[in-house]
Short mmCIF file of N, CA and C in Angstrom, two decimals:
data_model
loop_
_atom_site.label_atom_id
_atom_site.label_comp_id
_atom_site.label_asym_id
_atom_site.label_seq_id
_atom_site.Cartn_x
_atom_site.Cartn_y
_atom_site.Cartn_z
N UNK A 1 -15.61 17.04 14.52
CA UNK A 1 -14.64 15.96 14.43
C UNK A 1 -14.36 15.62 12.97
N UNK A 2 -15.65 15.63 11.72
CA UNK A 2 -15.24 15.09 10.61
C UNK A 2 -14.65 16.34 10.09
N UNK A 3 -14.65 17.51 10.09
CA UNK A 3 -14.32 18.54 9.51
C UNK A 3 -12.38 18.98 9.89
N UNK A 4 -12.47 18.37 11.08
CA UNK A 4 -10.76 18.28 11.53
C UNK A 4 -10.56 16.72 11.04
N UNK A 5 -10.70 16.14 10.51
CA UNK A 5 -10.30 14.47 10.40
C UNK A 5 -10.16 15.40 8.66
N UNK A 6 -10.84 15.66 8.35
CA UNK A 6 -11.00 15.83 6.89
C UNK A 6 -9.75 17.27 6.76
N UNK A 7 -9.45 17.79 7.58
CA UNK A 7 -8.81 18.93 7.17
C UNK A 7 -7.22 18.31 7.37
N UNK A 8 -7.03 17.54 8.79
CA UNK A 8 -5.94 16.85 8.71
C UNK A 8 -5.67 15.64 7.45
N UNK A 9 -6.15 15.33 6.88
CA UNK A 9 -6.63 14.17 5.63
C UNK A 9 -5.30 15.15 4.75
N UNK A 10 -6.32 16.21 4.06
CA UNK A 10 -5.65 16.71 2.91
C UNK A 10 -4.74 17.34 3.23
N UNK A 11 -4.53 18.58 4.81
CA UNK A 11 -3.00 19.03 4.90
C UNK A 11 -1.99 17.83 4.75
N UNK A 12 -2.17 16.26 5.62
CA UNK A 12 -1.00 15.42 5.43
C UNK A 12 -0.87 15.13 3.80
N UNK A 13 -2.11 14.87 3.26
CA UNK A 13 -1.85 14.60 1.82
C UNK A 13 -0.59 15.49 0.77
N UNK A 14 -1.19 16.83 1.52
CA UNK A 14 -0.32 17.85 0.32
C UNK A 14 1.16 17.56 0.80
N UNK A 15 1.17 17.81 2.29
CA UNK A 15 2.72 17.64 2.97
C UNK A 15 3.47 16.36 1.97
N UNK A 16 2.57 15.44 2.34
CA UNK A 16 2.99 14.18 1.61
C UNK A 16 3.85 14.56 0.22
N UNK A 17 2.89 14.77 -0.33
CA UNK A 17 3.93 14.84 -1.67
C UNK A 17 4.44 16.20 -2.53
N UNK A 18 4.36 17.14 -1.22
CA UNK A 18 5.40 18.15 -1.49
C UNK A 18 7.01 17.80 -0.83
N UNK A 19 7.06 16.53 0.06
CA UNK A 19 8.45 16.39 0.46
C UNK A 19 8.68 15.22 -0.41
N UNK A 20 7.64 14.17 -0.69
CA UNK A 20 8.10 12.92 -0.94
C UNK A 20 8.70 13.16 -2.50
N UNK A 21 10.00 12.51 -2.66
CA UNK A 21 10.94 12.07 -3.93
C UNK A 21 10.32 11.58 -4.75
N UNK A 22 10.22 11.49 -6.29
CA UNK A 22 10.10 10.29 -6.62
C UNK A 22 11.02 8.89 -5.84
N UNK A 23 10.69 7.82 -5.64
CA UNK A 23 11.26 7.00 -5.39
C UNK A 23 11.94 6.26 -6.76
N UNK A 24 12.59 5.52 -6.14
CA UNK A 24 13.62 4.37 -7.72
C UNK A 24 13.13 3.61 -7.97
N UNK A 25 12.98 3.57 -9.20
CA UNK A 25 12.03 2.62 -10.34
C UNK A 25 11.90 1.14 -9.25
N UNK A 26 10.63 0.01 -9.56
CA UNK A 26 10.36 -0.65 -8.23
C UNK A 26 11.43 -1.74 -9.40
N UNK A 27 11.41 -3.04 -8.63
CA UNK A 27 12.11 -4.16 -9.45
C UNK A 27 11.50 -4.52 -11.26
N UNK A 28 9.90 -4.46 -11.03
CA UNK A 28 9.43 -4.62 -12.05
C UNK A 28 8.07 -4.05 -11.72
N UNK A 29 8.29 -2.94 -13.12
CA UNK A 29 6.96 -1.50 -12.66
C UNK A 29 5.45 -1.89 -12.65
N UNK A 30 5.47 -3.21 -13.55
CA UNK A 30 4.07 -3.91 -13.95
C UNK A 30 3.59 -4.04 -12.54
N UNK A 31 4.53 -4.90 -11.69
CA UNK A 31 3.58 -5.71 -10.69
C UNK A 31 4.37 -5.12 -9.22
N UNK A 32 5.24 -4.03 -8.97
CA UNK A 32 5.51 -3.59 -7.56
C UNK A 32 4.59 -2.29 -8.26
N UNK A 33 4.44 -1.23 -6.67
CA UNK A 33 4.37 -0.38 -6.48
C UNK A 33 5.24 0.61 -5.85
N UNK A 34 5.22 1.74 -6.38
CA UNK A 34 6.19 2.69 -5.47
C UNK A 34 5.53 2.55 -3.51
N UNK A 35 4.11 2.56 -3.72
CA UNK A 35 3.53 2.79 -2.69
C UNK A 35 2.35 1.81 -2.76
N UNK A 36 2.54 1.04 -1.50
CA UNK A 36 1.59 0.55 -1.06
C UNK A 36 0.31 1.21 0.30
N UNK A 37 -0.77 1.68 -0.25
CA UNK A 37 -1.55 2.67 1.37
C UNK A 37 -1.96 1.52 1.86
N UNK A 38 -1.87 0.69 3.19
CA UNK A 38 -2.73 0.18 3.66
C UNK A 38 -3.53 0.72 4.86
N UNK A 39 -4.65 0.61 4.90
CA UNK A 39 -5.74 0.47 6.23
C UNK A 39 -6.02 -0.30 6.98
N UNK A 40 -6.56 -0.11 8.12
CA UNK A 40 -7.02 -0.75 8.96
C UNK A 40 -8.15 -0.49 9.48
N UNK A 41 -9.30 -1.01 9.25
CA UNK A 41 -10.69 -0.34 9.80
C UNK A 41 -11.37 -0.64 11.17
N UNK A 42 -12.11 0.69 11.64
CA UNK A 42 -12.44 -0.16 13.07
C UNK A 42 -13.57 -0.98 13.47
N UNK A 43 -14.08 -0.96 14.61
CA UNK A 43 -14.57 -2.25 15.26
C UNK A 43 -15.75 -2.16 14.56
N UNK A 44 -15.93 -2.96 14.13
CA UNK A 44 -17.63 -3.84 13.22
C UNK A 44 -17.76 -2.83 12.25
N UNK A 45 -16.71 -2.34 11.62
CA UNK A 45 -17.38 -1.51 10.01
C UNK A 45 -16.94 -2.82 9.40
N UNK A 46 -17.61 -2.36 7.91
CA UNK A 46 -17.37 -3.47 7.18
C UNK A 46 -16.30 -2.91 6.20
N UNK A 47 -16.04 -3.77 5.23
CA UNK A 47 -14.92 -3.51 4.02
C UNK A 47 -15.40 -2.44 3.43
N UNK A 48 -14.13 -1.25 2.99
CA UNK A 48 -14.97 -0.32 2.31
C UNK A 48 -15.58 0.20 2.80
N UNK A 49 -15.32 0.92 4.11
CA UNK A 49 -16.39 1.47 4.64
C UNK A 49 -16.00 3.00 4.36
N UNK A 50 -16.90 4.03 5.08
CA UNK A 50 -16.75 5.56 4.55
C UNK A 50 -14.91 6.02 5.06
N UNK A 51 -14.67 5.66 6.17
CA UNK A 51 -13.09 5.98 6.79
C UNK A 51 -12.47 5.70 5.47
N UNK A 52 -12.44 4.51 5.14
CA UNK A 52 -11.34 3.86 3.95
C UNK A 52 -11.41 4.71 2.69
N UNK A 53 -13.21 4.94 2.12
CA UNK A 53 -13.71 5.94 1.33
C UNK A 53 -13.12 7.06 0.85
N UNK A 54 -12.81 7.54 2.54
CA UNK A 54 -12.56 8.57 2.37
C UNK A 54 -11.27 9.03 2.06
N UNK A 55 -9.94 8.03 3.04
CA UNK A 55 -9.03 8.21 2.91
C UNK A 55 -8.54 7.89 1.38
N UNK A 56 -9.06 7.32 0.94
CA UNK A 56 -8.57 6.77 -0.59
C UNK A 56 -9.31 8.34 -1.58
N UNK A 57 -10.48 8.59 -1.23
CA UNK A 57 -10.72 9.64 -2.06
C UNK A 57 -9.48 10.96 -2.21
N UNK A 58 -9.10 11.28 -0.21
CA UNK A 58 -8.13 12.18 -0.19
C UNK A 58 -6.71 11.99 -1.05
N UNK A 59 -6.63 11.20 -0.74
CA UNK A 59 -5.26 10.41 -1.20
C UNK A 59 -5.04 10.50 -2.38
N UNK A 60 -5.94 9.78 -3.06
CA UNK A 60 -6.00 10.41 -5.07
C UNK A 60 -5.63 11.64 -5.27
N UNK A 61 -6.68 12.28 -4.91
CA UNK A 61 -6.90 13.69 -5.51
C UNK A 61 -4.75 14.16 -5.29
N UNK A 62 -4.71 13.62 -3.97
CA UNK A 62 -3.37 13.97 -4.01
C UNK A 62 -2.05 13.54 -4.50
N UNK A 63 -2.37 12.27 -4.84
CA UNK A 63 -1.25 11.79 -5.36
C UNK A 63 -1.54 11.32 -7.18
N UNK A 64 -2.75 11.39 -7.90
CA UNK A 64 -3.07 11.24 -8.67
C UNK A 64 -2.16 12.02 -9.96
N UNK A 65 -2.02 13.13 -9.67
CA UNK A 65 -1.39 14.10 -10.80
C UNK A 65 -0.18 13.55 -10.51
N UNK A 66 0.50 12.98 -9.67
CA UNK A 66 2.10 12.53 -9.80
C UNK A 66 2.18 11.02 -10.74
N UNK A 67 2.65 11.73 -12.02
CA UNK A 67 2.66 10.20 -13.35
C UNK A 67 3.68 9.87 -12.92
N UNK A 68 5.06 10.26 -12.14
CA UNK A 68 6.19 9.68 -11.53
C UNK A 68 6.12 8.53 -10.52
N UNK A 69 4.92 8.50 -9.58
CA UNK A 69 4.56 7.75 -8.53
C UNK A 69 3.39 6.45 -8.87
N UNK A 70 3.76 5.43 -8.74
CA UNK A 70 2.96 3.97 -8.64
C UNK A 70 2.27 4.10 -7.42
N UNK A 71 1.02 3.88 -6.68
CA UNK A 71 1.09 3.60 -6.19
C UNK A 71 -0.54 2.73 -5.89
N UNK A 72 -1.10 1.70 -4.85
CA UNK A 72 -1.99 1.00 -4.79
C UNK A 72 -2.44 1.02 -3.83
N UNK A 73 -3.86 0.82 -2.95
CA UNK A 73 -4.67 0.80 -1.56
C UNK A 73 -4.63 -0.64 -1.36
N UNK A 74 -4.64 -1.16 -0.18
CA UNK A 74 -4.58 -2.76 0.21
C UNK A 74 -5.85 -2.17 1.60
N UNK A 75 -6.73 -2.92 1.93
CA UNK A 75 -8.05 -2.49 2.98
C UNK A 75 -7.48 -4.37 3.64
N UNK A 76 -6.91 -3.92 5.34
CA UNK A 76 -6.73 -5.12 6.30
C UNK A 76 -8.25 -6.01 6.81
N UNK A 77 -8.39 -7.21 6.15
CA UNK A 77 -9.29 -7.77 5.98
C UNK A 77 -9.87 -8.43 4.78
N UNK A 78 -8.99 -7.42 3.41
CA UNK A 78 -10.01 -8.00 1.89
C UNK A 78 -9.56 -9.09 1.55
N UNK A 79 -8.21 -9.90 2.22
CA UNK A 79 -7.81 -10.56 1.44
C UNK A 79 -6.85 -11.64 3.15
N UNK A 80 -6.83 -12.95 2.40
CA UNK A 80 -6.27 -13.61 3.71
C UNK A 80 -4.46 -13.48 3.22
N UNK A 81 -4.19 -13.44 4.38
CA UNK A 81 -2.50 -13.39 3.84
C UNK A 81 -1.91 -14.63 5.32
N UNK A 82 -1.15 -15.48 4.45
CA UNK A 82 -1.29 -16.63 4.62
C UNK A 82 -2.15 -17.23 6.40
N UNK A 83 -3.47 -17.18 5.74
CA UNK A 83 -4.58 -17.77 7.04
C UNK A 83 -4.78 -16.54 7.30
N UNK A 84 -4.05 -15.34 7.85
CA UNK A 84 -4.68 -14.14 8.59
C UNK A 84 -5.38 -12.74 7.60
N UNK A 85 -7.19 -13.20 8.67
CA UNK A 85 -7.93 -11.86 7.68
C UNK A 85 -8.22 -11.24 9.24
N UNK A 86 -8.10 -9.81 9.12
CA UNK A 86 -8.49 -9.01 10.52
C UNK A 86 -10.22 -8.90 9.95
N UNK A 87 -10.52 -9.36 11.05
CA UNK A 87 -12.10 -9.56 11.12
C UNK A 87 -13.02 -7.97 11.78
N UNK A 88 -11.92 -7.26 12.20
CA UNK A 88 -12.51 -6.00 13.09
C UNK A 88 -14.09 -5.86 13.65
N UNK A 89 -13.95 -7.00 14.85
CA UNK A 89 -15.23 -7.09 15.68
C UNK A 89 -15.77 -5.88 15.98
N UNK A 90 -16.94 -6.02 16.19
CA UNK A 90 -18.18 -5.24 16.40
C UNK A 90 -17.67 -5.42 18.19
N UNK A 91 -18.28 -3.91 18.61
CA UNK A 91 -17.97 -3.85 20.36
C UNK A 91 -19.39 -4.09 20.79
N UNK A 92 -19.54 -4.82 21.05
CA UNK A 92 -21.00 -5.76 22.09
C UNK A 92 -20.49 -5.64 23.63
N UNK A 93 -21.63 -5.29 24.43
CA UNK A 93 -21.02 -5.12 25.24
C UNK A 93 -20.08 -5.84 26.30
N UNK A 94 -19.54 -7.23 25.78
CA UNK A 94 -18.86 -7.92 26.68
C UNK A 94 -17.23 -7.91 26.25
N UNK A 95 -16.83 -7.57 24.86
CA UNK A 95 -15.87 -6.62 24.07
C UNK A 95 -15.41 -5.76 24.86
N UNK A 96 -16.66 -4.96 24.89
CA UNK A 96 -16.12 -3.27 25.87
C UNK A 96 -15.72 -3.23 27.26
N UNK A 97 -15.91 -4.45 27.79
CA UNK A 97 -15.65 -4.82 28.65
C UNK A 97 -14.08 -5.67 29.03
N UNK A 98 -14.07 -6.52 28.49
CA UNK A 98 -12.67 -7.02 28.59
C UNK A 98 -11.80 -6.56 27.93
N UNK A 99 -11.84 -5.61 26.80
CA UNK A 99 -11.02 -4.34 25.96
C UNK A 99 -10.29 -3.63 27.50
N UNK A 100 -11.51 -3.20 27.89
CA UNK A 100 -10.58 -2.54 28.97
C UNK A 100 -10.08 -2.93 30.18
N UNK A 101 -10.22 -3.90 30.62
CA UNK A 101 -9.81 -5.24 31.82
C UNK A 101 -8.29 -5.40 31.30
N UNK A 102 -8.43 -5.81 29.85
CA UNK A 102 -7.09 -6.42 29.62
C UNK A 102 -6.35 -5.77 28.34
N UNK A 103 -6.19 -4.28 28.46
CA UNK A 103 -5.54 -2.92 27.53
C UNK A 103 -6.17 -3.38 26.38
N UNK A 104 -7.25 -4.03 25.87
CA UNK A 104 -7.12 -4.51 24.35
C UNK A 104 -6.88 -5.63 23.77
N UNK A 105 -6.53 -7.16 24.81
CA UNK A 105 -5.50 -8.15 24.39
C UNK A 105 -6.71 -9.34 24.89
N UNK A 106 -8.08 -9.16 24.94
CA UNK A 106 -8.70 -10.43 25.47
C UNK A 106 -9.66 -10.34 24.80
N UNK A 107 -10.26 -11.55 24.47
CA UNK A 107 -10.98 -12.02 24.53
C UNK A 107 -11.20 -11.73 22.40
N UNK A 108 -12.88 -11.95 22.04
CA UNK A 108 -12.68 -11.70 20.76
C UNK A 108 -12.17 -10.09 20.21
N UNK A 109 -12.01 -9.37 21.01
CA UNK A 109 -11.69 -7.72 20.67
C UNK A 109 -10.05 -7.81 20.64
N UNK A 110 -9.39 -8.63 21.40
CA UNK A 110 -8.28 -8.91 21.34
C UNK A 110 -7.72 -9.94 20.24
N UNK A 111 -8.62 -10.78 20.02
CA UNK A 111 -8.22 -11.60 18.87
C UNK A 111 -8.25 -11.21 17.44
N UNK A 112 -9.14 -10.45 17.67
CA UNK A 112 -8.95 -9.26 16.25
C UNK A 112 -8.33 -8.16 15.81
N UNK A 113 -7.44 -7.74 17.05
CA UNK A 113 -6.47 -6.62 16.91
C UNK A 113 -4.78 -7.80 15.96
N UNK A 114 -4.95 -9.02 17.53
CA UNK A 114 -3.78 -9.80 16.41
C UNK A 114 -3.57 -10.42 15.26
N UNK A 115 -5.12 -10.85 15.20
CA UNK A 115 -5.12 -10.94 13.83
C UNK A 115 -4.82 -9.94 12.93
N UNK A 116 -5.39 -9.03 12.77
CA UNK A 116 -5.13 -8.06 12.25
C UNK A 116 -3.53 -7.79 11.71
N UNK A 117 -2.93 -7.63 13.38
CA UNK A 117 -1.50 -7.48 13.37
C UNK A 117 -0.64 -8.49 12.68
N UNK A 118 -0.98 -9.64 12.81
CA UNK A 118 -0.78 -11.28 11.77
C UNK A 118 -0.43 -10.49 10.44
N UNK A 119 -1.77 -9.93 9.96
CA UNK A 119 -2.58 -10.16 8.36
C UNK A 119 -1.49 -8.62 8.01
N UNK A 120 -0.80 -7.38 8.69
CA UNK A 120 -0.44 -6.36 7.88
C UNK A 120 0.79 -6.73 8.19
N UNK A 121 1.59 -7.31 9.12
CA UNK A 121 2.86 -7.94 8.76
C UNK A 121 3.60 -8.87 8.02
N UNK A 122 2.48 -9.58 7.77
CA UNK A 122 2.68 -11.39 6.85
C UNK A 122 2.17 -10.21 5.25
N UNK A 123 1.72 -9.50 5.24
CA UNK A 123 1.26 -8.48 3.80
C UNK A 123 2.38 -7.64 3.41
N UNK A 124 3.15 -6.78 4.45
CA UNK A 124 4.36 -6.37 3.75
C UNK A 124 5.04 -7.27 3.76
N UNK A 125 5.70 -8.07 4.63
CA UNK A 125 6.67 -8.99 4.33
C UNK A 125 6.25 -9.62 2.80
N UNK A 126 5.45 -10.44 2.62
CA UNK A 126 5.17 -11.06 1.44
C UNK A 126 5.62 -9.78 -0.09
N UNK A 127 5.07 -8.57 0.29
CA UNK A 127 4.91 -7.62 -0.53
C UNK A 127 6.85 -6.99 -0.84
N UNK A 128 6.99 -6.75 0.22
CA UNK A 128 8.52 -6.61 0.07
C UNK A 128 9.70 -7.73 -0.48
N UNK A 129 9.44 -8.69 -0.21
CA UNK A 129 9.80 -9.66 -0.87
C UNK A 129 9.93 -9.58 -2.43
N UNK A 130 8.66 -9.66 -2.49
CA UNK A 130 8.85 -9.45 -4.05
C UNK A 130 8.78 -8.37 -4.67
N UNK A 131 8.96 -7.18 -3.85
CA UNK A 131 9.08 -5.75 -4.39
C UNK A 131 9.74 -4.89 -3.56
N UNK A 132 11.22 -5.54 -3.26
CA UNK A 132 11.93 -4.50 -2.27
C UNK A 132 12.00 -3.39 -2.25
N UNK A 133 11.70 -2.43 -3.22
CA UNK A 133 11.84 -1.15 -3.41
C UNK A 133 10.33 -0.54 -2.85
N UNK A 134 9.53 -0.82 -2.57
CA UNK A 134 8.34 -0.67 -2.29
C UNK A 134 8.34 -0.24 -0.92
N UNK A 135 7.72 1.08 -0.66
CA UNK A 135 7.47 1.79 0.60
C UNK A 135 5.88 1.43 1.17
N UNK A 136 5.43 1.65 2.30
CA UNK A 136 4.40 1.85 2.97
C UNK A 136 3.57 2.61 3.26
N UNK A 137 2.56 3.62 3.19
CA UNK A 137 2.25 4.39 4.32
C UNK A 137 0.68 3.39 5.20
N UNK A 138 0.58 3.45 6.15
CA UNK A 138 -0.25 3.31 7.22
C UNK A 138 -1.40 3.64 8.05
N UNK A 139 -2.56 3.20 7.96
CA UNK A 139 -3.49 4.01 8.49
C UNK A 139 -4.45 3.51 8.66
N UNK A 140 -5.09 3.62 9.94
CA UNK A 140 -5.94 2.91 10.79
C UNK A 140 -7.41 3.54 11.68
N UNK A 141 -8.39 3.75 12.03
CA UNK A 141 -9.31 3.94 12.01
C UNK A 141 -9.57 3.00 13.57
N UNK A 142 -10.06 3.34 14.93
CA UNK A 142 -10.31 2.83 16.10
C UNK A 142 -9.44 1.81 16.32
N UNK A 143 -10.12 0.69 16.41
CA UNK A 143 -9.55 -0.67 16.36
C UNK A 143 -8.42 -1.04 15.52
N UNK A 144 -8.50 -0.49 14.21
CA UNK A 144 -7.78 -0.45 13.53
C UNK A 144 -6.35 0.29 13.57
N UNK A 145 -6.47 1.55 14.43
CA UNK A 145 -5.48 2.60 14.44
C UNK A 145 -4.43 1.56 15.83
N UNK A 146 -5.07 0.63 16.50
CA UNK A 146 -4.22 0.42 17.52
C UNK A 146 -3.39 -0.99 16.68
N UNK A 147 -4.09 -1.73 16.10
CA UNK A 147 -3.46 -2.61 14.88
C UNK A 147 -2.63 -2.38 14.09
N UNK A 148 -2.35 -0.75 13.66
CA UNK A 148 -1.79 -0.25 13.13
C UNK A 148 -0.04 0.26 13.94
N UNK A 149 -0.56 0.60 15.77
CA UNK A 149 0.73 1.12 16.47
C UNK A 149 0.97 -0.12 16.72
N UNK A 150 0.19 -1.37 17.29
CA UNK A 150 0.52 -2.57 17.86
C UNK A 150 1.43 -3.19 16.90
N UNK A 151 1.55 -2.82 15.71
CA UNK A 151 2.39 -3.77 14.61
C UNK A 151 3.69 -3.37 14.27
N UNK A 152 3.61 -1.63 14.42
CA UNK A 152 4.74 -0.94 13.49
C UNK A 152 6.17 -0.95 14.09
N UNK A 153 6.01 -1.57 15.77
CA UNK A 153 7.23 -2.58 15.96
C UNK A 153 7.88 -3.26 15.55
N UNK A 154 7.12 -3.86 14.76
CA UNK A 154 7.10 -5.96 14.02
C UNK A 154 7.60 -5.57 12.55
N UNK A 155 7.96 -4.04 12.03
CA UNK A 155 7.79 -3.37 10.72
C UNK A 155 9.07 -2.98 10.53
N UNK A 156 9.63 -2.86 9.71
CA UNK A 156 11.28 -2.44 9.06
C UNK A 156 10.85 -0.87 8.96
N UNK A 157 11.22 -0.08 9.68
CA UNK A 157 10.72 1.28 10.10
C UNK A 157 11.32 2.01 8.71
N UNK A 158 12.43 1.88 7.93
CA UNK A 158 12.69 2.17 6.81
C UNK A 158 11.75 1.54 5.22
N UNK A 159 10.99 0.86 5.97
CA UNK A 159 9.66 0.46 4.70
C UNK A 159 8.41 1.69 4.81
N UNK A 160 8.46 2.34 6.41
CA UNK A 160 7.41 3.25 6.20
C UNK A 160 7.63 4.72 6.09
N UNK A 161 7.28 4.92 5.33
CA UNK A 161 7.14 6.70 4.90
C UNK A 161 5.99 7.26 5.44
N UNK A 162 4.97 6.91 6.04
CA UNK A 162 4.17 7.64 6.65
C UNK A 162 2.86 6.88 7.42
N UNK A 163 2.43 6.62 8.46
CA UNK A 163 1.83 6.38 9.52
C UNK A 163 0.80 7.35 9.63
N UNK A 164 -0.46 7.26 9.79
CA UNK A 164 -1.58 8.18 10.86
C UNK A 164 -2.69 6.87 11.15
N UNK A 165 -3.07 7.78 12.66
CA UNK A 165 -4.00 6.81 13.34
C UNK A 165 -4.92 7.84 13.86
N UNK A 166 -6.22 7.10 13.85
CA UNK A 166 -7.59 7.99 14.07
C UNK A 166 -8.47 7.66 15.32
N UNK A 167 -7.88 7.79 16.29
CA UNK A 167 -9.33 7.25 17.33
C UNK A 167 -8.87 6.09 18.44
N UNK A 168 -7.35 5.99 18.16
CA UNK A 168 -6.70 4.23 18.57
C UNK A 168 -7.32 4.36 20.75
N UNK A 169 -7.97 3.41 20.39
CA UNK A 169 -8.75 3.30 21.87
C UNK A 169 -7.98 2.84 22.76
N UNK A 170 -6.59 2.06 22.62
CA UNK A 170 -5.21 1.87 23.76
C UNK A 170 -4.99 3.10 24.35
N UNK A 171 -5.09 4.32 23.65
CA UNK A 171 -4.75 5.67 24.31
C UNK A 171 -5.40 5.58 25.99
N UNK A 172 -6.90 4.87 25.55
CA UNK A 172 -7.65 5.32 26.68
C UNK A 172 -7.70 3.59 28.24
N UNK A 173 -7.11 2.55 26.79
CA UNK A 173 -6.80 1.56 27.80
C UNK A 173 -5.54 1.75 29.32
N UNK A 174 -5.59 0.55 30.02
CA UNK A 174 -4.84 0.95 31.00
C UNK A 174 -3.04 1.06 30.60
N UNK A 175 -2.38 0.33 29.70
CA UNK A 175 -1.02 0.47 28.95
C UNK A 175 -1.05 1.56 28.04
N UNK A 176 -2.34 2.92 28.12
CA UNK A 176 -2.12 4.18 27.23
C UNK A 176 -2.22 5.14 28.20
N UNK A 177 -2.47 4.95 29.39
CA UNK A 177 -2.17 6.19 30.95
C UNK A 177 -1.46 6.32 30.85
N UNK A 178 -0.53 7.94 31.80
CA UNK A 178 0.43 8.27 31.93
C UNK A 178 1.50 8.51 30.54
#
C-alpha cells in the first residue's frame, strides 16, 4: 500500500508540473501564492503527521526547481479560521459505529468531518479574497480525504487545479454503495 501511495505521490507530482503553466503574477508576490497545497489529515493523527510529511516532502522535490512558481502548504487543523479548527477524531469504538449508522454525519466523527469542511472553505474563501489569483490543490488522508470530497462542492471548481484523496471511508459508508 505505501509503495503504491508513494509511487502515485510522485507520478501525480511530475504530471503536475509537466502540464501546469506558470500561472499570472499573484496581486502582490510578497504575501499571495501561486499555490496554496492544503491537507486534510485522518482520524486521530496529529498535526504533521507522516501522510502530510510525506506529501509535502513529494511535492518539493517536485515543484521546488520551478523559480517561476510560489507556492505554500496550509495542514486543516494548524490554524482556526474564523472559530473552525478540524479536530480529526480518533475512531473509538462508538465513532466506528455511528460513522457507519449515519454515512459519516453523527455524532463526534461527524462533527469533525464539518468542521473540518467549515475550516477549508472559510480558508480559501478568506485566502482568495485577498489573493484572487491564487489556485488550490487538495488532499486528504481517511477522514480527511472525505472532508476533502464533502467540501469541493462548497469550492469555486476553477480555484482547484488538482484534488487527490487517500483512503476516504464514505466510499465504504452507506451514501458510497452502488
Amino acid at each position: 500500500m505505501r509503495l503504491a501511495l508513494n509511487a502515485f505521490l510522485a507520478v501525480s507530482a511530475v504530471a503536475f508540473t509537466a502540464v501546469c503553466k506558470p500561472l499570472a503574477t499573484p496581486v502582490s508576490a510578497a504575501s499571495c501564492d501561486d499555490i496554496k497545497i492544503i491537507f486534510a489529515r485522518g482520524s486521530g493523527q496529529t498535526l504533521d503527521d507522516k501522510e502530510y510529511q510525506h506529501l509535502k516532502t513529494e511535492l518539493d522535490s517536485a515543484l521546488a526547481p520551478r523559480n517561476d512558481l510560489s507556492y505554500s502548504f496550509y495542514e486543516l487543523g494548524s490554524a482556526s479560521q474564523d472559530g473552525h479548527q478540524y479536530p480529526a477524531v480518533g475512531l473509538v469504538f462508538f465513532n466506528i459505529i455511528s460513522a457507519a449508522v449515519s454515512a459519516g454525519t453523527a455524532a463526534s466523527y461527524g462533527d469533525s468531518a464539518k468542521e473540518g469542511s467549515f475550516e477549508i472553505t472559510t480558508y480559501i474563501s478568506s485566502v482568495s479574497t485577498s489573493c484572487p489569483k491564487t489556485k488550490f490543490v487538495l488532499a486528504g488522508y481517511s477522514q480527511g480525504a472525505q472532508v476533502i470530497t464533502t467540501s469541493a462542492s462548497k469550492i469555486d471548481p476553477s480555484r482547484i487545479i488538482y484534488a487527490a484523496t487517500f483512503g476516504d471511508p464514505k466510499l465504504y459508508l452507506p451514501e458510497g454503495e452502488g
